[in-house]
mmCIF file of C-alpha atoms in Angstrom:
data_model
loop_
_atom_site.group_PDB
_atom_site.id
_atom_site.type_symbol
_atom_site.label_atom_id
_atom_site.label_comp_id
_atom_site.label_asym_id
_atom_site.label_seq_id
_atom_site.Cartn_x
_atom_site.Cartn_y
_atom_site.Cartn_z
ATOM 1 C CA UNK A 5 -44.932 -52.612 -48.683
ATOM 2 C CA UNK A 6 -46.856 -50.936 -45.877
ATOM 3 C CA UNK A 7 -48.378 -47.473 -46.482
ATOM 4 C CA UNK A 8 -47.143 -46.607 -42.580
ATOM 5 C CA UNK A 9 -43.074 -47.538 -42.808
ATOM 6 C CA UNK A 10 -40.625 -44.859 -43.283
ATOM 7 C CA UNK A 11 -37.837 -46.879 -45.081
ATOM 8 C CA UNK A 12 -37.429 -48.698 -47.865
ATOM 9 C CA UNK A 13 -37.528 -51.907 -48.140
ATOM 10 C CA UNK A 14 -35.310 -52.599 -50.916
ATOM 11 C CA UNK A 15 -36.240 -56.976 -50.910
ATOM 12 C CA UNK A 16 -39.278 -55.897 -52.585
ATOM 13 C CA UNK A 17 -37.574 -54.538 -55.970
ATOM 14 C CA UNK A 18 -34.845 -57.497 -55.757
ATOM 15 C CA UNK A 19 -37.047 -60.050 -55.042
ATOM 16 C CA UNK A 20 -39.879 -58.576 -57.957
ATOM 17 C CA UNK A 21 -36.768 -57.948 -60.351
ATOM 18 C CA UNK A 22 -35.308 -61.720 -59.720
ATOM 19 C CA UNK A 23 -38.908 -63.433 -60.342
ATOM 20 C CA UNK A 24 -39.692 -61.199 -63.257
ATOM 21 C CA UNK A 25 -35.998 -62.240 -64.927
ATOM 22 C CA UNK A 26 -37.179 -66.159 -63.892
ATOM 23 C CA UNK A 27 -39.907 -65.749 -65.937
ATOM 24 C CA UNK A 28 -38.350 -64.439 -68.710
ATOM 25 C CA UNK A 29 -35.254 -66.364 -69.371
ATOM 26 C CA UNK A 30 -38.169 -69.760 -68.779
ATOM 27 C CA UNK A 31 -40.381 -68.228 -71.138
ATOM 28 C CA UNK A 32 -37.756 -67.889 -73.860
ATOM 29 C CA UNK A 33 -35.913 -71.286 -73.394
ATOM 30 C CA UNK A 34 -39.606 -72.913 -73.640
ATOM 31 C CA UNK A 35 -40.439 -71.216 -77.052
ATOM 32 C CA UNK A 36 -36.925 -71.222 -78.724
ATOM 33 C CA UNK A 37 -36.363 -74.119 -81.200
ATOM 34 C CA UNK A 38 -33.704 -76.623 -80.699
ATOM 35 C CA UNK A 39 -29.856 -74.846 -80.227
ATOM 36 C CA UNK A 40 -31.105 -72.046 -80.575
ATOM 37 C CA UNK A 41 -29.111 -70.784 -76.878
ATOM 38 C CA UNK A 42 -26.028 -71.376 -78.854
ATOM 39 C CA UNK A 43 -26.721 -68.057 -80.680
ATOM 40 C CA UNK A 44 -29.126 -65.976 -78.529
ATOM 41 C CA UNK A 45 -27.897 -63.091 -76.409
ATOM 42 C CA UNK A 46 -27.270 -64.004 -72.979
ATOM 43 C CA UNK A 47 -29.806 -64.819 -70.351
ATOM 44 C CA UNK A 48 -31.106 -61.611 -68.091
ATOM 45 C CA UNK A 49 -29.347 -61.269 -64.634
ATOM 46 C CA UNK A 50 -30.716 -62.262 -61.512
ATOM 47 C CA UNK A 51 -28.152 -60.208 -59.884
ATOM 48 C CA UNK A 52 -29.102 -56.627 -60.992
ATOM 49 C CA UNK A 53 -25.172 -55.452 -59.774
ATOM 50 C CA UNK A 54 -24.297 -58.139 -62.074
ATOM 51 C CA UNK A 55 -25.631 -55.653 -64.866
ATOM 52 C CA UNK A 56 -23.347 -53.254 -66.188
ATOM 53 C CA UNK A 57 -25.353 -49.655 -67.224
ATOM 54 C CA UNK A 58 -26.494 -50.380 -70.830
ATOM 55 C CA UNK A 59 -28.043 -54.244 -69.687
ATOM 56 C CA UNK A 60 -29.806 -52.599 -66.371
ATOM 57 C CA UNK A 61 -31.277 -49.262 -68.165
ATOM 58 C CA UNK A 62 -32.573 -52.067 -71.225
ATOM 59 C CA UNK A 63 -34.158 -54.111 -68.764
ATOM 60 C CA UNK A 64 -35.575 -51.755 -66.268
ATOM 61 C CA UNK A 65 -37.420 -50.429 -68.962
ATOM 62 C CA UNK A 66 -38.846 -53.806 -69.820
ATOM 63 C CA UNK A 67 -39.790 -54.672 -66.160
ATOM 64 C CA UNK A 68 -41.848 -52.024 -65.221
ATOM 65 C CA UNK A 69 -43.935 -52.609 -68.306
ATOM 66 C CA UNK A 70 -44.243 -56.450 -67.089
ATOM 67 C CA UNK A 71 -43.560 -57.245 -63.874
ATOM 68 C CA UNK A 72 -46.230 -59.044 -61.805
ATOM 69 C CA UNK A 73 -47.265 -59.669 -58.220
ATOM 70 C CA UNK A 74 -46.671 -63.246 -57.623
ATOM 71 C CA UNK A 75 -50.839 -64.018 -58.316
ATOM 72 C CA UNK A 76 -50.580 -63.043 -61.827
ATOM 73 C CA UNK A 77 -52.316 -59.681 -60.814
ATOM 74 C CA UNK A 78 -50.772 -55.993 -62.449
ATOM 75 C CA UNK A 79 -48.996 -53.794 -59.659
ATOM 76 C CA UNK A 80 -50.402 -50.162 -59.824
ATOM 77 C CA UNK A 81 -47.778 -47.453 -60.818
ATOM 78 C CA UNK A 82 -47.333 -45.766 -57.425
ATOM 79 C CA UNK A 83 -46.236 -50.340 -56.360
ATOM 80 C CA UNK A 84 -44.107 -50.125 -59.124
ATOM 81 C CA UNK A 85 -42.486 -46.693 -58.313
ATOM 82 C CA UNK A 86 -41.767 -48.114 -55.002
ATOM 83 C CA UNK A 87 -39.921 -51.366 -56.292
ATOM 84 C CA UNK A 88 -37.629 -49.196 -59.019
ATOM 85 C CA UNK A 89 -36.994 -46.773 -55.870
ATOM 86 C CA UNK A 90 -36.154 -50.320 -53.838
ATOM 87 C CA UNK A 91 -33.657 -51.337 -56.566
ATOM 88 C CA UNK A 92 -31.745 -47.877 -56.798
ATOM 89 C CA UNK A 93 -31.595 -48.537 -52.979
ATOM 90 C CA UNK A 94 -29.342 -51.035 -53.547
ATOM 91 C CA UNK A 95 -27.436 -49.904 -56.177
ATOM 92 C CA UNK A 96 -25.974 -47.194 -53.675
ATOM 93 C CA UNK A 97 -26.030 -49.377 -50.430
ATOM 94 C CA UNK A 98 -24.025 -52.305 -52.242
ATOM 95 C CA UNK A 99 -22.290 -50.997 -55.002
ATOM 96 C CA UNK A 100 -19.236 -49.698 -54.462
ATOM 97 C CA UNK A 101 -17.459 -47.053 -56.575
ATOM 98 C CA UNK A 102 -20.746 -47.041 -59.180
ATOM 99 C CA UNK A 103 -23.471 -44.179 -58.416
ATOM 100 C CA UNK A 104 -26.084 -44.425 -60.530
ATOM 101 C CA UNK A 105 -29.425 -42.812 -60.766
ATOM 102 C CA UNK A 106 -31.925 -44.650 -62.832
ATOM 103 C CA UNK A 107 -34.606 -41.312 -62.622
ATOM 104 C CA UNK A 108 -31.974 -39.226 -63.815
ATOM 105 C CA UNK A 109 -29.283 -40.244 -65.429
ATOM 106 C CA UNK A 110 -29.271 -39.706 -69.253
ATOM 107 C CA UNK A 111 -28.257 -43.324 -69.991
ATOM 108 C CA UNK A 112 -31.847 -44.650 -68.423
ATOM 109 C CA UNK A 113 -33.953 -41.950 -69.907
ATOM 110 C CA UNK A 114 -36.015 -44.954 -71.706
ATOM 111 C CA UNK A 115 -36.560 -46.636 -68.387
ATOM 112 C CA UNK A 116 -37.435 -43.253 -66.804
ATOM 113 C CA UNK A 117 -39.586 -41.871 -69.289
ATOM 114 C CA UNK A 118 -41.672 -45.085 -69.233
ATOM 115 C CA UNK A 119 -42.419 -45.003 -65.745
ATOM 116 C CA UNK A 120 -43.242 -41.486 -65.679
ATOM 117 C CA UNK A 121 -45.835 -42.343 -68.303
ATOM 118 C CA UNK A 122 -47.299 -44.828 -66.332
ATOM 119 C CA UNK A 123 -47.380 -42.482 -63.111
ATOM 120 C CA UNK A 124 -48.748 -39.512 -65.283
ATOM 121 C CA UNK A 125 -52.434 -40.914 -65.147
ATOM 122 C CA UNK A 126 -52.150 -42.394 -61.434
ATOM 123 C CA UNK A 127 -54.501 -40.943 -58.804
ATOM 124 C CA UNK A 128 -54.997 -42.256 -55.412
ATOM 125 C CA UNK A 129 -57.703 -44.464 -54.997
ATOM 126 C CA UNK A 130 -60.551 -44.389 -52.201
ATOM 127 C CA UNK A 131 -62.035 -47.473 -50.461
ATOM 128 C CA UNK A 132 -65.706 -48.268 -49.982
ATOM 129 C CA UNK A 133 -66.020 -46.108 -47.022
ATOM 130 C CA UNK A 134 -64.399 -42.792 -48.606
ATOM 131 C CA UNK A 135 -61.253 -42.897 -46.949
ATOM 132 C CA UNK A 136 -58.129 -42.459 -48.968
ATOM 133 C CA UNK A 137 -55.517 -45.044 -49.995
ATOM 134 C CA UNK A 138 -52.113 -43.409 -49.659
ATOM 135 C CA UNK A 139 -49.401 -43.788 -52.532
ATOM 136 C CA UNK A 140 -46.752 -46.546 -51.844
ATOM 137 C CA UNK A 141 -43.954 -43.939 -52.127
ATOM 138 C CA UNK A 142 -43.565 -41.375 -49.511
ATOM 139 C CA UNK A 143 -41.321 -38.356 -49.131
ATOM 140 C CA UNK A 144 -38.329 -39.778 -46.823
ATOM 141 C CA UNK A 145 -38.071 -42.611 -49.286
ATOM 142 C CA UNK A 146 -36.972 -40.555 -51.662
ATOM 143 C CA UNK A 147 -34.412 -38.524 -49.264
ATOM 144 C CA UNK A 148 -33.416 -42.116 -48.707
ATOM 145 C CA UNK A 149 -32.839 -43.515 -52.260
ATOM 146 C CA UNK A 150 -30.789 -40.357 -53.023
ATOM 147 C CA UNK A 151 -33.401 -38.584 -54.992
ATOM 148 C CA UNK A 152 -34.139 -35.358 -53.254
ATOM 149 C CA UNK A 153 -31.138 -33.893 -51.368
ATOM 150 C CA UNK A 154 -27.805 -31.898 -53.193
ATOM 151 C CA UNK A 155 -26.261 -34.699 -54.858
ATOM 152 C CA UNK A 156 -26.256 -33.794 -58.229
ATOM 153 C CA UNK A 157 -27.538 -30.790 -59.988
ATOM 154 C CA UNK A 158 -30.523 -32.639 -61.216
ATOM 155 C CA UNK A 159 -31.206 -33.651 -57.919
ATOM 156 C CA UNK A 160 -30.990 -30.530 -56.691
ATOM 157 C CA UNK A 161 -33.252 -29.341 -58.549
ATOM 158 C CA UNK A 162 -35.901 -32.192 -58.485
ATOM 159 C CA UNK A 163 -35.607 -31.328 -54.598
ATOM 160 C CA UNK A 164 -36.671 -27.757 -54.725
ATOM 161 C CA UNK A 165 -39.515 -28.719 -57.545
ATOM 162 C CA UNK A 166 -40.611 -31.190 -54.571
ATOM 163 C CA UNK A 167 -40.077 -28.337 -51.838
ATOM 164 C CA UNK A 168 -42.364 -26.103 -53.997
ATOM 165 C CA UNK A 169 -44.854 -28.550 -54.738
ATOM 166 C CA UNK A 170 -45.582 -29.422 -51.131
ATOM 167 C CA UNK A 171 -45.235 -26.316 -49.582
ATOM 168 C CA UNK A 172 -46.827 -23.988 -51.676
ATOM 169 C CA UNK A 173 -49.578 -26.544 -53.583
ATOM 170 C CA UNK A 174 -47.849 -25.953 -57.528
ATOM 171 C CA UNK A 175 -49.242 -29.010 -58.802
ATOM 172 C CA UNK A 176 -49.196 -28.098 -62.634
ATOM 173 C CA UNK A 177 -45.751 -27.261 -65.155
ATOM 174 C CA UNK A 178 -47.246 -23.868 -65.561
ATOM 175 C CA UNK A 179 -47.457 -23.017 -62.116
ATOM 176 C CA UNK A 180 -43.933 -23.957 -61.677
ATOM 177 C CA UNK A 181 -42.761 -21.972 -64.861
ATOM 178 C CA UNK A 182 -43.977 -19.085 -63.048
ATOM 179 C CA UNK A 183 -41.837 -19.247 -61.162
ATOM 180 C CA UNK A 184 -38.671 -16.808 -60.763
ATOM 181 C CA UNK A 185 -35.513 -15.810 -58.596
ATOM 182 C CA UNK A 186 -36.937 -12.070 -58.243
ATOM 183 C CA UNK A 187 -39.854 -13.193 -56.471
ATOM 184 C CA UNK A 188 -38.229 -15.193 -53.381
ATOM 185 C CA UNK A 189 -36.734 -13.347 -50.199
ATOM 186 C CA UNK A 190 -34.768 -15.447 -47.420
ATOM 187 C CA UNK A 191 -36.640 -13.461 -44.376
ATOM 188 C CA UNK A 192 -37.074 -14.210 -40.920
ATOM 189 C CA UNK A 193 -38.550 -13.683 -37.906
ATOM 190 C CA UNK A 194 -39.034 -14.157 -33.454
ATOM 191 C CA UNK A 195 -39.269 -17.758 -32.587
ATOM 192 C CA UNK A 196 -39.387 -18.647 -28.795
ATOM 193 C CA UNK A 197 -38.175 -21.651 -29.142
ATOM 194 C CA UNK A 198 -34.669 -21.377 -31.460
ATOM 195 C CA UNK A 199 -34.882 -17.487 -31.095
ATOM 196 C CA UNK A 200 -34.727 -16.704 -34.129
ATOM 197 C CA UNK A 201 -37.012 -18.875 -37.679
ATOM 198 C CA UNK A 202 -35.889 -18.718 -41.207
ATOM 199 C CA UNK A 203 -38.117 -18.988 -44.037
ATOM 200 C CA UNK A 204 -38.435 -18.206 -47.691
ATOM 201 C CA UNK A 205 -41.054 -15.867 -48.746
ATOM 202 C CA UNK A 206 -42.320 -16.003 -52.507
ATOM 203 C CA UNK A 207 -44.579 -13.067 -53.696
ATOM 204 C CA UNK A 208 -46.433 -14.132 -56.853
ATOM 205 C CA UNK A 209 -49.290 -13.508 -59.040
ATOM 206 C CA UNK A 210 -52.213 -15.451 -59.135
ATOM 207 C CA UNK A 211 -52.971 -17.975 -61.691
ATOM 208 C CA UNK A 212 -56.498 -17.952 -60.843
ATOM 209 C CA UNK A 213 -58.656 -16.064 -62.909
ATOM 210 C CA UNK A 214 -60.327 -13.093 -61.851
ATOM 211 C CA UNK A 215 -64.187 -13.283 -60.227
ATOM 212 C CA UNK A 216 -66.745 -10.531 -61.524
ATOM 213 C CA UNK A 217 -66.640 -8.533 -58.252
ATOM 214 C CA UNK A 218 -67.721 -4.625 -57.733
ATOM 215 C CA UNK A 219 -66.545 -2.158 -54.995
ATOM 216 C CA UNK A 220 -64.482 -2.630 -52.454
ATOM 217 C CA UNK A 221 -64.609 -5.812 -52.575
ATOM 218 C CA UNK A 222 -63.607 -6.063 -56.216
ATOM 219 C CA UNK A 223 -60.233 -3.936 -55.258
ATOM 220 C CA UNK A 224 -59.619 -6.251 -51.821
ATOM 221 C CA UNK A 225 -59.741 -9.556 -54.502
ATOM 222 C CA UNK A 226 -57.475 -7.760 -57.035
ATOM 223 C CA UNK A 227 -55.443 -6.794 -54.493
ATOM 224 C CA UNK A 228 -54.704 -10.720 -53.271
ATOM 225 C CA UNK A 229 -55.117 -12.106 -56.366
ATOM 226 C CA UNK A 230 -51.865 -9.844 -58.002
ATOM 227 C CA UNK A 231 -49.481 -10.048 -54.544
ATOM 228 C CA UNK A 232 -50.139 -13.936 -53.351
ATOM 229 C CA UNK A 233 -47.654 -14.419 -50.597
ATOM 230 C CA UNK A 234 -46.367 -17.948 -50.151
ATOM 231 C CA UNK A 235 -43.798 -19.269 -47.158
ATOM 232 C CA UNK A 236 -41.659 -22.258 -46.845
ATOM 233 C CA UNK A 237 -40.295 -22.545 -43.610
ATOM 234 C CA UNK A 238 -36.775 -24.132 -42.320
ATOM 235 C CA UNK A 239 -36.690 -27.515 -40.933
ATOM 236 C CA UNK A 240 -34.431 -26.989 -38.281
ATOM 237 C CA UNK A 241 -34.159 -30.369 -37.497
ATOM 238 C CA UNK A 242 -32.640 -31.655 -39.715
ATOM 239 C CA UNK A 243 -30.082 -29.160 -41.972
ATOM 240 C CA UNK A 244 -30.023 -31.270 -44.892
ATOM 241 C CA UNK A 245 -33.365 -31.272 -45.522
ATOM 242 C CA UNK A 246 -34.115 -27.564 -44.735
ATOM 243 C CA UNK A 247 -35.908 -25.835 -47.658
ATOM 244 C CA UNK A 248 -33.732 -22.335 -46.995
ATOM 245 C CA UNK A 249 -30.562 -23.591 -47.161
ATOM 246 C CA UNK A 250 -31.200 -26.430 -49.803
ATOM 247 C CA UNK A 251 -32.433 -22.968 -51.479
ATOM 248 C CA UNK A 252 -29.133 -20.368 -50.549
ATOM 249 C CA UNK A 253 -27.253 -23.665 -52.115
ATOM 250 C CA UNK A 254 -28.773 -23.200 -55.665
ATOM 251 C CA UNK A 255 -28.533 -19.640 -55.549
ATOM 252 C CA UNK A 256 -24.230 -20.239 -54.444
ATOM 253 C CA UNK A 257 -24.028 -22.867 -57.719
ATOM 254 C CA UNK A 258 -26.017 -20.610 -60.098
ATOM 255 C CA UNK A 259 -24.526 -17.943 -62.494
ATOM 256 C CA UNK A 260 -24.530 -14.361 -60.657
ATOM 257 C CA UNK A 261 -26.593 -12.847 -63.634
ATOM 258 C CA UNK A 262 -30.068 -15.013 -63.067
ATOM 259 C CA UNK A 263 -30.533 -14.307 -59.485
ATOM 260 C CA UNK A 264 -32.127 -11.263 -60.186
ATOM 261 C CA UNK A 265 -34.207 -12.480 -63.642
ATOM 262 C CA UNK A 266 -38.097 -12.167 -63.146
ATOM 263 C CA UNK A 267 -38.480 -15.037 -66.330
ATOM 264 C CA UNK A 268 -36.558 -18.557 -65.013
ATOM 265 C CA UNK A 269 -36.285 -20.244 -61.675
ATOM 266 C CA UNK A 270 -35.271 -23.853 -62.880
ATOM 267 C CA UNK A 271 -32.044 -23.839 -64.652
ATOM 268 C CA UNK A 272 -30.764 -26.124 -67.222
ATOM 269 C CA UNK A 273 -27.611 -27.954 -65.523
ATOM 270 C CA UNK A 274 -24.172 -27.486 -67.088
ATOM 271 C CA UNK A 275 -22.758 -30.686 -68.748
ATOM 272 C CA UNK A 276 -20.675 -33.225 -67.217
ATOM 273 C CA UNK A 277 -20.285 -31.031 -63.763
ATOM 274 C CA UNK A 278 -18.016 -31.880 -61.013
ATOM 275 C CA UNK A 279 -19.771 -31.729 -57.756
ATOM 276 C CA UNK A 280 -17.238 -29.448 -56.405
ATOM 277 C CA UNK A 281 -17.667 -26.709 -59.150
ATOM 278 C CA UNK A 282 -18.800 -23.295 -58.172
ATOM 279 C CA UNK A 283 -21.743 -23.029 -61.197
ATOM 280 C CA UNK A 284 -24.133 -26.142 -61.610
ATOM 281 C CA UNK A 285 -26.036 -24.842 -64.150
ATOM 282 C CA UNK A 286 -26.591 -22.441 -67.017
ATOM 283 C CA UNK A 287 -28.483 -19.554 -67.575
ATOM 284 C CA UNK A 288 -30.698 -21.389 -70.089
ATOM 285 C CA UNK A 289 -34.521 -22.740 -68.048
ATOM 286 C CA UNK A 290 -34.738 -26.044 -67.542
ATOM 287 C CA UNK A 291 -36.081 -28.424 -70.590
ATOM 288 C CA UNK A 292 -40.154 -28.112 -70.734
ATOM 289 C CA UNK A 293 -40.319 -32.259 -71.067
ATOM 290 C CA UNK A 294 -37.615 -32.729 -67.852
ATOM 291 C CA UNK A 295 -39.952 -30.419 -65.854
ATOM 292 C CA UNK A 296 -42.798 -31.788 -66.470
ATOM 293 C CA UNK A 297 -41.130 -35.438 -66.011
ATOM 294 C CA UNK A 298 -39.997 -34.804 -62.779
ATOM 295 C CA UNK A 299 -43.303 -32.982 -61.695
ATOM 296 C CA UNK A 300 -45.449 -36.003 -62.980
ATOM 297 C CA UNK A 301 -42.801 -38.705 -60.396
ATOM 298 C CA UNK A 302 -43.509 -35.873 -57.769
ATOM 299 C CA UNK A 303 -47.442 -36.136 -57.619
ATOM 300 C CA UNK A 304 -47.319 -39.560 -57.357
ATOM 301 C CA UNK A 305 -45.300 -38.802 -53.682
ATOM 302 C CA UNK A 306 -47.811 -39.509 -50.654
ATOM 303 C CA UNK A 307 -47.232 -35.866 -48.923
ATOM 304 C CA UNK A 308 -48.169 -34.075 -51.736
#
């Protein structure tokens, strides 16, 4: 896929998921003794919406660990990233009445936990003359493929985890557990051209750790290490995608007793939730290991 497009090209994942299942159902006729087919399981799917949940989330898990470029060569996690994203694509473009997400979804936490491994120790590479080679995935694919948006409540939250890692540079779990509904205000302020700009303003303390200053100095660096102030700014172009009221949607699904709480910003979501429900999620923080899951898929995004 080129670095430069700004869709998804989901042929890449069907085409790399139909040549990797080619080689697999050859390789095990080949090596199987004689009748053995009349007892083995059944041949892997060409067809991945031929694959009901349990075959897909078994095999996914097994492709990403062996999949190949057609020369034999390994792809590199941020290629493979790209394909899975290609082939969740087309699970919501061409099948109808079954929404799945493969990042997500409890049922393919084996898959999803395998490619977040491989992503976890991926860092974008620089060519011979210094310049850098941009990840495969980039931030509207994953608008696209239904990962960042308010879909779900996991979604939802994997968007403003995103939102927070690009804006405001959180690139480590502890950064993000930091991290609380006291600390953000919906402000605004003069814009000449829509009148009027939204943003949301987060006060926080530092994580850096103090330098051995004196004098006034010493007080001026206290003073802006203990009161950081950090902005993320509407998109108005596109509503959707708009960081303040992706944000005023969380606070509207979560409980009424967090929104003041100085200790949790990600919340654990409730189980089995209709999308229409008025709460989303639980008082309880998110899981440590999802946080750090989803943060680990998020680094691996070009923009950030």
């Amino acid at each position: 896929p080129s670095p430069t497009a700004s869709k998804v090209n989901h042929l890449y994942g069907v085409k790399a998921w139909k040549s990797w299942v080619r080689q697999q159902n050859k390789q095990r006729t080949q090596s199987e003794p004689p009748f053995a087919a009349l007892s083995r399981p059944a041949d892997l799917k060409e067809d991945i919406l031929e694959c009901n949940s349990v075959e897909l989330s078994f095999a996914l898990t097994r492709f990403v660990q062996e999949v190949r470029r057609p020369n034999g060569d390994a792809y590199s996690p941020d290629s493979i990233f790209y394909l899975c994203l290609g082939i969740q694509q087309g699970q919501y473009l061409f099948l109808q009445g079954r929404i799945e997400n493969i990042f997500t979804d409890p049922l393919y936490g084996q898959f999803a936990g395998e490619i977040t491994e491989m992503l976890r120790t991926w860092r974008p590479k620089f060519s011979p003359g210094g310049a850098v080679a941009a990840s495969r995935v980039a931030e509207s694919y994953l608008w696209e493929c239904k990962q960042l948006g308010a879909y779900s409540p996991i979604v939802l939250l994997n968007t403003l985890l995103f939102f927070c890692t690009k804006h405001f540079g959180y690139t480590t779990l502890e950064q993000h557990r930091r991290l609380s509904f006291s600390n953000f205000t919906r402000c605004s302020k003069p814009c000449s051209r829509t009148g009027k700009s939204s943003y949301l303003l987060h006060r926080s303390s530092s994580t850096a750790p103090p330098r051995q200053e004196t004098g006034w100095f010493s007080e001026h660096l206290r003073k802006r290490q203990t009161a950081e102030e950090l902005e993320m700014h509407q998109n108005v172009a596109n509503a959707l995608q708009c960081p303040v009221r992706l944000y005023e949607f969380y606070l509207s699904r979560c409980p009424e007793s967090v929104k003041k709480r100085t200790d949790v910003f990600y919340l654990q979501p409730e189980q089995n939730v209709h999308t229409h429900s008025c709460h989303w999620f639980t008082c309880q923080p998110l899981e440590r290991s999802t946080l750090e899951s989803m943060l680990t898929r998020i680094l691996a995004v070009r923009e950030v």
